[in-house]
PDB file of C-alpha atoms and ligand atoms in Angstrom:
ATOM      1  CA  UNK A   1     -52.191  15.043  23.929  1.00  0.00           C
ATOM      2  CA  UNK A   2     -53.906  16.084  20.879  1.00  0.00           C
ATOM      3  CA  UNK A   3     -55.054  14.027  17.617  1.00  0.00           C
ATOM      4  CA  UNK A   4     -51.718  14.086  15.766  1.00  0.00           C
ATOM      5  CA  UNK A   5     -50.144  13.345  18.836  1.00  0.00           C
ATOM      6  CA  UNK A   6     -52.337  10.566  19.572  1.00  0.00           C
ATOM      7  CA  UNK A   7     -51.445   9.182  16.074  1.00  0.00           C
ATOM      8  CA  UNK A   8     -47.926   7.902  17.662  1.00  0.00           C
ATOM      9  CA  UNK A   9     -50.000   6.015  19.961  1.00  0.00           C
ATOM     10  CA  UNK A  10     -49.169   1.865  19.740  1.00  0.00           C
ATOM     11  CA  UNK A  11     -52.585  -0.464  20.534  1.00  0.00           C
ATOM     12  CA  UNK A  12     -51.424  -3.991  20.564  1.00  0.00           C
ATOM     13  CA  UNK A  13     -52.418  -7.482  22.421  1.00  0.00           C
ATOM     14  CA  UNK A  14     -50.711  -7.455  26.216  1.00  0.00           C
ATOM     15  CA  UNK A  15     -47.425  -9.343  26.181  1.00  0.00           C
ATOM     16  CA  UNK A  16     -46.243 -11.922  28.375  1.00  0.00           C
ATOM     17  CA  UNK A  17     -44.410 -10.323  31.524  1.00  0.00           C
ATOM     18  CA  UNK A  18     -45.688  -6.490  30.458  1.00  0.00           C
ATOM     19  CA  UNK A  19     -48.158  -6.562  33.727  1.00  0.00           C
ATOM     20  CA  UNK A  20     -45.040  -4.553  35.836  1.00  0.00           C
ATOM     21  CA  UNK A  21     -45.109  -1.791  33.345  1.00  0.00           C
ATOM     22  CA  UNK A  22     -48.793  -1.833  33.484  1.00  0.00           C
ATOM     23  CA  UNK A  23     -48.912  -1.292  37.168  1.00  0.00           C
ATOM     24  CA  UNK A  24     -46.545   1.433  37.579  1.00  0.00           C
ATOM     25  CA  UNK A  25     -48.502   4.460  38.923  1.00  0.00           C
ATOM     26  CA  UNK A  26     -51.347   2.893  38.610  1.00  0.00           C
ATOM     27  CA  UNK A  27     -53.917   3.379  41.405  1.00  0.00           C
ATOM     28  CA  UNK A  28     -55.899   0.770  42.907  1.00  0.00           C
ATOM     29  CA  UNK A  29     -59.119   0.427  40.431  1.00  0.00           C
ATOM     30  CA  UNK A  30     -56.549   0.156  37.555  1.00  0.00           C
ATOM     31  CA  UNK A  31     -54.279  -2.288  39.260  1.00  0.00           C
ATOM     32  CA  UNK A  32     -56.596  -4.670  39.693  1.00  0.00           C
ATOM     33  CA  UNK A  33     -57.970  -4.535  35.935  1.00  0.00           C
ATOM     34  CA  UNK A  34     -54.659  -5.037  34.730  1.00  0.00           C
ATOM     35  CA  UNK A  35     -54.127  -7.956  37.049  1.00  0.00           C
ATOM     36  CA  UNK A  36     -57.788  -9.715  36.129  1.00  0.00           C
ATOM     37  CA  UNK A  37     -57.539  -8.599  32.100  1.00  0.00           C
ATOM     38  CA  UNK A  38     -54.203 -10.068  31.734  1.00  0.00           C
ATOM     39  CA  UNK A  39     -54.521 -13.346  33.390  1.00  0.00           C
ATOM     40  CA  UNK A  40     -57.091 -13.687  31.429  1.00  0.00           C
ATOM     41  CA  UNK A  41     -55.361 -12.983  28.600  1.00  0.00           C
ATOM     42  CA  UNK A  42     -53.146 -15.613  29.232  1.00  0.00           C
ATOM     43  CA  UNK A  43     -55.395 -18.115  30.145  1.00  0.00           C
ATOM     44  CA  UNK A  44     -56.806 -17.432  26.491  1.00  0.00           C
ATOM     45  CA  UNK A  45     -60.022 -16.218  27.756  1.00  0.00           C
ATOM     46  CA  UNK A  46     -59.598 -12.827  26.227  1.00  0.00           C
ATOM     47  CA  UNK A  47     -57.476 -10.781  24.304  1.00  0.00           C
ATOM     48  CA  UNK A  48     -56.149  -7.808  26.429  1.00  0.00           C
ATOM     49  CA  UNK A  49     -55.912  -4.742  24.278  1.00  0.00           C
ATOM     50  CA  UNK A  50     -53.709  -2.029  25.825  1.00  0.00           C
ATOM     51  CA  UNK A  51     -52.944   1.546  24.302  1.00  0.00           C
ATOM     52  CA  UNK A  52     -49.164   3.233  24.912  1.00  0.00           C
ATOM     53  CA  UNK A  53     -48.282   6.099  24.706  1.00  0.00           C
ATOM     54  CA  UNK A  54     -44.233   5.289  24.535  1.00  0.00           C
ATOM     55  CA  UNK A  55     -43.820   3.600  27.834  1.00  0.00           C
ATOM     56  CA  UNK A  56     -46.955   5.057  29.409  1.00  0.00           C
ATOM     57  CA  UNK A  57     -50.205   3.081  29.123  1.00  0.00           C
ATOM     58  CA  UNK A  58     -53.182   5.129  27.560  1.00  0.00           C
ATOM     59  CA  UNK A  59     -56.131   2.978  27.096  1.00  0.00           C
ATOM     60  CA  UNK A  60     -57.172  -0.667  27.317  1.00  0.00           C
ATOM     61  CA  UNK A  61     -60.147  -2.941  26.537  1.00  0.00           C
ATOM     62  CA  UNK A  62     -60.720  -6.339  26.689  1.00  0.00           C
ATOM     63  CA  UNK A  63     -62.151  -8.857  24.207  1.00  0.00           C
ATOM     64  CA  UNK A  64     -63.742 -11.249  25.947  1.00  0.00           C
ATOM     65  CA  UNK A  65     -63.344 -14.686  23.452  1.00  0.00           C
ATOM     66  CA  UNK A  66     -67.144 -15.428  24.145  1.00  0.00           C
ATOM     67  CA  UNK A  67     -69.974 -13.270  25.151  1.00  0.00           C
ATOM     68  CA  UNK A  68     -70.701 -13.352  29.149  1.00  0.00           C
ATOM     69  CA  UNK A  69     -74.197 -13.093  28.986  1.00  0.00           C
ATOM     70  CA  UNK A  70     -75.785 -16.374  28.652  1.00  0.00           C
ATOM     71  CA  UNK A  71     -78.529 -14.739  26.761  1.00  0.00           C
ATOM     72  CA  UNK A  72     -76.199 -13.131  24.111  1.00  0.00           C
ATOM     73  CA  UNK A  73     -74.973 -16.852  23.903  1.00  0.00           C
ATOM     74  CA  UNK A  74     -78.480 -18.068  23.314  1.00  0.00           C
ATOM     75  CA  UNK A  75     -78.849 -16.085  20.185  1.00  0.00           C
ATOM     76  CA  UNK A  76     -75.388 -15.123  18.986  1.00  0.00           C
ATOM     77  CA  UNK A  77     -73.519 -18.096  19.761  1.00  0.00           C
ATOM     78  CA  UNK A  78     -69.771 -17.684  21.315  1.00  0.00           C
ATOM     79  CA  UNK A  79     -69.583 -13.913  19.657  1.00  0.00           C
ATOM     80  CA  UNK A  80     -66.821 -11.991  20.657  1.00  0.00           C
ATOM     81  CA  UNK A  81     -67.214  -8.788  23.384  1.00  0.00           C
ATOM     82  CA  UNK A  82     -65.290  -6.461  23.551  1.00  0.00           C
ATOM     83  CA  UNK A  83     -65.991  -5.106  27.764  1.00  0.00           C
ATOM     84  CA  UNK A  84     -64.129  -2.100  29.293  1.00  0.00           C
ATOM     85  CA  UNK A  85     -62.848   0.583  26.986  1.00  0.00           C
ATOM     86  CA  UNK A  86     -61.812   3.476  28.933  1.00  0.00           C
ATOM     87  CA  UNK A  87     -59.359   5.893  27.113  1.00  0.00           C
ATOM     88  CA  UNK A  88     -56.887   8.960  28.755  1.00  0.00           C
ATOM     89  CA  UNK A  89     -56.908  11.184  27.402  1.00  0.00           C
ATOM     90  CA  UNK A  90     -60.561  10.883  25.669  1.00  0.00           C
ATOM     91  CA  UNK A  91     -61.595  12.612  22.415  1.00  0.00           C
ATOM     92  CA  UNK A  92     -57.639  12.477  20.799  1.00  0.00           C
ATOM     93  CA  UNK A  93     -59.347   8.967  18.941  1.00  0.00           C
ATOM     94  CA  UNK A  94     -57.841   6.555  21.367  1.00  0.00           C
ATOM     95  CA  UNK A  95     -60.793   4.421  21.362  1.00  0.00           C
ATOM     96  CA  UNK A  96     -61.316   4.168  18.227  1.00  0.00           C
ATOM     97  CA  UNK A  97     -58.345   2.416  17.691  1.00  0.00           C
ATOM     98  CA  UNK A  98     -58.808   0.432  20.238  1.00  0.00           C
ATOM     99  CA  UNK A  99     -62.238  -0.648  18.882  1.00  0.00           C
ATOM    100  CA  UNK A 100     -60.652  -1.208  15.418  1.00  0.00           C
ATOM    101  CA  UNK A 101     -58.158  -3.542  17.025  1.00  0.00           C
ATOM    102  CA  UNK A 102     -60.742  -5.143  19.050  1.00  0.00           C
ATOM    103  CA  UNK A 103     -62.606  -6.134  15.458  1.00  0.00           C
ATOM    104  CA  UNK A 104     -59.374  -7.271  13.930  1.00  0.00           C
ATOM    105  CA  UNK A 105     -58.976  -9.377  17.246  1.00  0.00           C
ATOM    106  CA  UNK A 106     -62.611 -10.859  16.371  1.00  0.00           C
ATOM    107  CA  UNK A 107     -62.058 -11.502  12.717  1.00  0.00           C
ATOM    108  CA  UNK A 108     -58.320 -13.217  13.977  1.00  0.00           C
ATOM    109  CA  UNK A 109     -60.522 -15.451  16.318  1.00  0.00           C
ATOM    110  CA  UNK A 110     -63.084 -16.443  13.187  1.00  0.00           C
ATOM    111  CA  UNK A 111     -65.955 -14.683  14.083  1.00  0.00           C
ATOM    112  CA  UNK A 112     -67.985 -12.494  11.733  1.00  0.00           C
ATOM    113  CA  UNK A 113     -69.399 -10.208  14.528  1.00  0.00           C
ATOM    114  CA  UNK A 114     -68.439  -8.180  17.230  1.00  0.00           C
ATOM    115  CA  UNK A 115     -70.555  -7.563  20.588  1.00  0.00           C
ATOM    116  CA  UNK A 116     -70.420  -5.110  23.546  1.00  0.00           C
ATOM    117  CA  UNK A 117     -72.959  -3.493  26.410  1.00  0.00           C
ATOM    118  CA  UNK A 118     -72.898  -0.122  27.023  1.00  0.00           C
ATOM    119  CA  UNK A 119     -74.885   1.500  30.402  1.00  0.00           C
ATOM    120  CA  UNK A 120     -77.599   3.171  29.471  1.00  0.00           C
ATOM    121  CA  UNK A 121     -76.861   6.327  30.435  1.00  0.00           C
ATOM    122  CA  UNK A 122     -73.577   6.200  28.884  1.00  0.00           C
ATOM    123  CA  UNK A 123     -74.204   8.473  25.692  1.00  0.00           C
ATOM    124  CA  UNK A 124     -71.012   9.358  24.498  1.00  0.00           C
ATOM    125  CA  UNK A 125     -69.555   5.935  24.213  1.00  0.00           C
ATOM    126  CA  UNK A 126     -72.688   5.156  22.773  1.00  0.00           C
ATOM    127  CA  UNK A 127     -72.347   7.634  19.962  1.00  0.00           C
ATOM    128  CA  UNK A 128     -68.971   6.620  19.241  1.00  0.00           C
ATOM    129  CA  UNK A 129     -70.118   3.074  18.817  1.00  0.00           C
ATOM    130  CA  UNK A 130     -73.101   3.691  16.447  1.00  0.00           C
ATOM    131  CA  UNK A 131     -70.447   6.190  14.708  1.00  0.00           C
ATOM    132  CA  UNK A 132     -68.059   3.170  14.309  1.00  0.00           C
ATOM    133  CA  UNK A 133     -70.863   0.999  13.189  1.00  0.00           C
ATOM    134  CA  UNK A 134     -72.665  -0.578  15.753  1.00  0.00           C
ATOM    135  CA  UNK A 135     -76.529  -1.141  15.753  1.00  0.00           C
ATOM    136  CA  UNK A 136     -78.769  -2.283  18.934  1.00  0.00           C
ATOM    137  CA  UNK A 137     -79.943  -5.829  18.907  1.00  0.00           C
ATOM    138  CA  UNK A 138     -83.893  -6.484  18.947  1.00  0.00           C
ATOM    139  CA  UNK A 139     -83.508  -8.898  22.218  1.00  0.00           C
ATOM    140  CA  UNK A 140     -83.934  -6.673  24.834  1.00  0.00           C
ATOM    141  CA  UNK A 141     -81.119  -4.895  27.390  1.00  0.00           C
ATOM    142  CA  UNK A 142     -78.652  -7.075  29.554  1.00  0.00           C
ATOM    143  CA  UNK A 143     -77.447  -6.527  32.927  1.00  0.00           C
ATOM    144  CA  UNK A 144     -73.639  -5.585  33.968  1.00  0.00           C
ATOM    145  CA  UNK A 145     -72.827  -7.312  36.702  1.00  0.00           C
ATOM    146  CA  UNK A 146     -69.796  -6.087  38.579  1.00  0.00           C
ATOM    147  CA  UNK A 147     -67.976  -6.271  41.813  1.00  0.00           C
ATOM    148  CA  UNK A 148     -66.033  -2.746  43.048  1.00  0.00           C
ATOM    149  CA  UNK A 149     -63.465  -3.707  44.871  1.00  0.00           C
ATOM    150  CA  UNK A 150     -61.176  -1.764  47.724  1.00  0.00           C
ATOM    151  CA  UNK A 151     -57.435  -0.909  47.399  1.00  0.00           C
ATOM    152  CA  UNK A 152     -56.659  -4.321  48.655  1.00  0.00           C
ATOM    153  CA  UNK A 153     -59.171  -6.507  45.979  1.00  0.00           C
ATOM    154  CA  UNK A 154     -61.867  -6.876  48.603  1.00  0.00           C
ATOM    155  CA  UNK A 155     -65.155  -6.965  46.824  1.00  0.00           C
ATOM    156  CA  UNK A 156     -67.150  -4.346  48.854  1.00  0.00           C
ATOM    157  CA  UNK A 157     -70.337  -3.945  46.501  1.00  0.00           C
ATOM    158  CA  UNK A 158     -72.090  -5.409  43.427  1.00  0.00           C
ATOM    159  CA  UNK A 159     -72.822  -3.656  40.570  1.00  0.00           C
ATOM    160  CA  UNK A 160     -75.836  -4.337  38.265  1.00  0.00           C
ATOM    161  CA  UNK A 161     -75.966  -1.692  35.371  1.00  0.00           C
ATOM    162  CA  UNK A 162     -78.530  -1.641  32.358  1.00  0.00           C
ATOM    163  CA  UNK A 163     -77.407  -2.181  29.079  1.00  0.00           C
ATOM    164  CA  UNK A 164     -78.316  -1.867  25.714  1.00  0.00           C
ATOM    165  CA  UNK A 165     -76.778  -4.573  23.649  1.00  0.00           C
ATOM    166  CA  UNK A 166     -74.895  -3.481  20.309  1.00  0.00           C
ATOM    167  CA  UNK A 167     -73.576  -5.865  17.380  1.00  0.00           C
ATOM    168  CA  UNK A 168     -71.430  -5.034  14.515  1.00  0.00           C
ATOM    169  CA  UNK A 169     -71.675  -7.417  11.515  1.00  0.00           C
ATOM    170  CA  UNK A 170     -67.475  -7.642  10.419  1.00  0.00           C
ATOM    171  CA  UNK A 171     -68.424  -9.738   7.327  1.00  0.00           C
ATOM    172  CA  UNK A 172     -67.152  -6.909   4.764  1.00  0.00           C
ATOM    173  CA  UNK A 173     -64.189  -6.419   6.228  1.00  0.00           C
TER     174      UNK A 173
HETATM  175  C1  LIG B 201     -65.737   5.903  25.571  1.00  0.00           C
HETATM  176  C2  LIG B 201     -64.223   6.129  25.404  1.00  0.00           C
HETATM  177  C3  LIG B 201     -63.489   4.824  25.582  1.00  0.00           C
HETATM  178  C4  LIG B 201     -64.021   6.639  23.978  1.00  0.00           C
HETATM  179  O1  LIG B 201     -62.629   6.804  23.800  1.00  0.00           O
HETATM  180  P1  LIG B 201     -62.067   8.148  23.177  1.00  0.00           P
HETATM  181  O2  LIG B 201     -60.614   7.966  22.991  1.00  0.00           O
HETATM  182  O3  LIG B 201     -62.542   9.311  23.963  1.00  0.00           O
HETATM  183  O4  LIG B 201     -62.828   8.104  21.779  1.00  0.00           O
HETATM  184  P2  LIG B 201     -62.363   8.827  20.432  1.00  0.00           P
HETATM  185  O5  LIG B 201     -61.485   9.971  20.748  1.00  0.00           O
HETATM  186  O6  LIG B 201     -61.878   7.800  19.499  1.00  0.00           O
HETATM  187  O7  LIG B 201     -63.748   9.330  19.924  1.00  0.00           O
HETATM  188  C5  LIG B 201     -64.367  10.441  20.600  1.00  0.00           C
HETATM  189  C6  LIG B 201     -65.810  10.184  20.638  1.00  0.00           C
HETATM  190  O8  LIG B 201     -66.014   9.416  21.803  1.00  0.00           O
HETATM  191  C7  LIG B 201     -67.197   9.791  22.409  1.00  0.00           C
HETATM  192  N1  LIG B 201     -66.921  10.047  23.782  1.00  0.00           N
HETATM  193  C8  LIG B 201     -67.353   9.240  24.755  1.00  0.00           C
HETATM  194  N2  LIG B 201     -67.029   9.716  25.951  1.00  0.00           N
HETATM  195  C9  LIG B 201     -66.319  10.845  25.744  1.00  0.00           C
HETATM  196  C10 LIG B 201     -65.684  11.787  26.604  1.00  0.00           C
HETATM  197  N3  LIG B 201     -65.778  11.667  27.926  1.00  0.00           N
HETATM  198  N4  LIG B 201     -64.964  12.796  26.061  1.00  0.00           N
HETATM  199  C11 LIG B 201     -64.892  12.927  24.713  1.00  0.00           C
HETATM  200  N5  LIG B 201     -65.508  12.077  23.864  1.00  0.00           N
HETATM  201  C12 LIG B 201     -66.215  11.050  24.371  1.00  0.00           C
HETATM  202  C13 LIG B 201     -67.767  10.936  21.664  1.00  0.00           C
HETATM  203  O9  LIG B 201     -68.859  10.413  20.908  1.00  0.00           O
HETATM  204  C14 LIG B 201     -66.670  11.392  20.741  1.00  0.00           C
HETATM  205  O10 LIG B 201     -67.221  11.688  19.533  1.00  0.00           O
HETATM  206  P3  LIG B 201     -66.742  12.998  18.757  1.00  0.00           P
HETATM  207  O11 LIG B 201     -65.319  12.725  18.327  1.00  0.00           O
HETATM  208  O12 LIG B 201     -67.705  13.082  17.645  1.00  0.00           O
HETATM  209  O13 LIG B 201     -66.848  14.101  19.746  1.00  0.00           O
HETATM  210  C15 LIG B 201     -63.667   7.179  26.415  1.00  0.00           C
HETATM  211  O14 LIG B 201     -64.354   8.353  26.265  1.00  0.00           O
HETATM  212  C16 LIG B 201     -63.706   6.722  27.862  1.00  0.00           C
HETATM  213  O15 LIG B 201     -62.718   6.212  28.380  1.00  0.00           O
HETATM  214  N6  LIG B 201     -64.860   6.890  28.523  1.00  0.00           N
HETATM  215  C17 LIG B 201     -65.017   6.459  29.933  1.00  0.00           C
HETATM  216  C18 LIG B 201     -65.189   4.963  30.038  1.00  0.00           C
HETATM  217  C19 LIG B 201     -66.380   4.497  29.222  1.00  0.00           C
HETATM  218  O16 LIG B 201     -67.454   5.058  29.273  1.00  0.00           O
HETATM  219  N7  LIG B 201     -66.159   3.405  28.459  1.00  0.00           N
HETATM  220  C20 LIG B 201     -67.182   2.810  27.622  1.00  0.00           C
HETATM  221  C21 LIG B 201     -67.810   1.651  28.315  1.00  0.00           C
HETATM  222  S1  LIG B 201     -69.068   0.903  27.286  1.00  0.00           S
END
């Protein structure tokens, strides 16, 4: 897929009884994300962003309705996060979109600000963030906790990755 093919590319909020689409040829990494983002999508936790690519899923991330780290709470209050962006293809502009839907998804919900972590050896997604407008807080890095799982959705190890902290401000939107 290149760029202008990528521009027929739909990013939109998960919809109710979508998950067996989701899961066909997925492998075991992805089927669990789908499972976990879109119950909590419908528990209202988060807004599950998914890209297609007709009837082929090409991207995802998830807008978490309130920051999970209590110390992004502290100071930012219940800002929106958007966690997981992973695009396939990468580089066709995928995740941008999915970024600018993730900010429309924060304005919908009433906030003025958008948050996310990215690892900090992560710097391509990085760049791509500060390119879309994103600026590193002043209160210090936050840490990733994550389980991997197995094929079944055993936890077999916990992840704790550094992150640098990044905040757009969606006011002039
Ligand atoms: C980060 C990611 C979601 C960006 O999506 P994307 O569709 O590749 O992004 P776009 O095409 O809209 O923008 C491309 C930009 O992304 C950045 N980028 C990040 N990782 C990249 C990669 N592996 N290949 C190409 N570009 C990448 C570059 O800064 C690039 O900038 P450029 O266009 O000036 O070269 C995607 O590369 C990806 O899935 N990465 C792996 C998962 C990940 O790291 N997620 C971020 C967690 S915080």
């Amino acid at each position: 897929m290149d760029r202008t093919a990528a521009a027929g590319v739909v990013v939109r909020p998960f919809r109710s009884g979508e998950l067996p689409r989701l899961l066909v040829g997925a492998g075991p990494r992805d089927r669990f994300h789908h499972v976990e983002r879109s119950g909590m999508h419908e528990r209202g936790e988060a807004t599950y962003l998914v890209a297609w690519d007709g009837d082929l899923p090409c991207g995802r991330g998830t807008v978490f309705h309130r920051s999970r780290y209590e110390q992004v709470r502290q100071v930012l209050g219940d800002v929106p996060e958007l966690n997981a962006l992973e695009a396939i293809p990468r580089g066709v502009g995928i995740g941008s979109r999915l970024v600018a839907a993730a900010e429309e998804c924060a304005t919908a919900l009433g906030a003025h600000r958008l948050g996310l972590a990215v690892e900090r050896g992560n710097v391509a997604a990085r760049r791509l963030y500060e390119r879309l407008g994103y600026v590193e807080w002043e209160h210090g890095d936050v840490v990733d906790r994550w389980l991997e799982r197995d094929e079944s959705g055993t936890a077999i190890r916990e992840h704790a990755d550094l992150c640098g902290y990044l905040v757009k401000e969606l006011t002039d939107r």
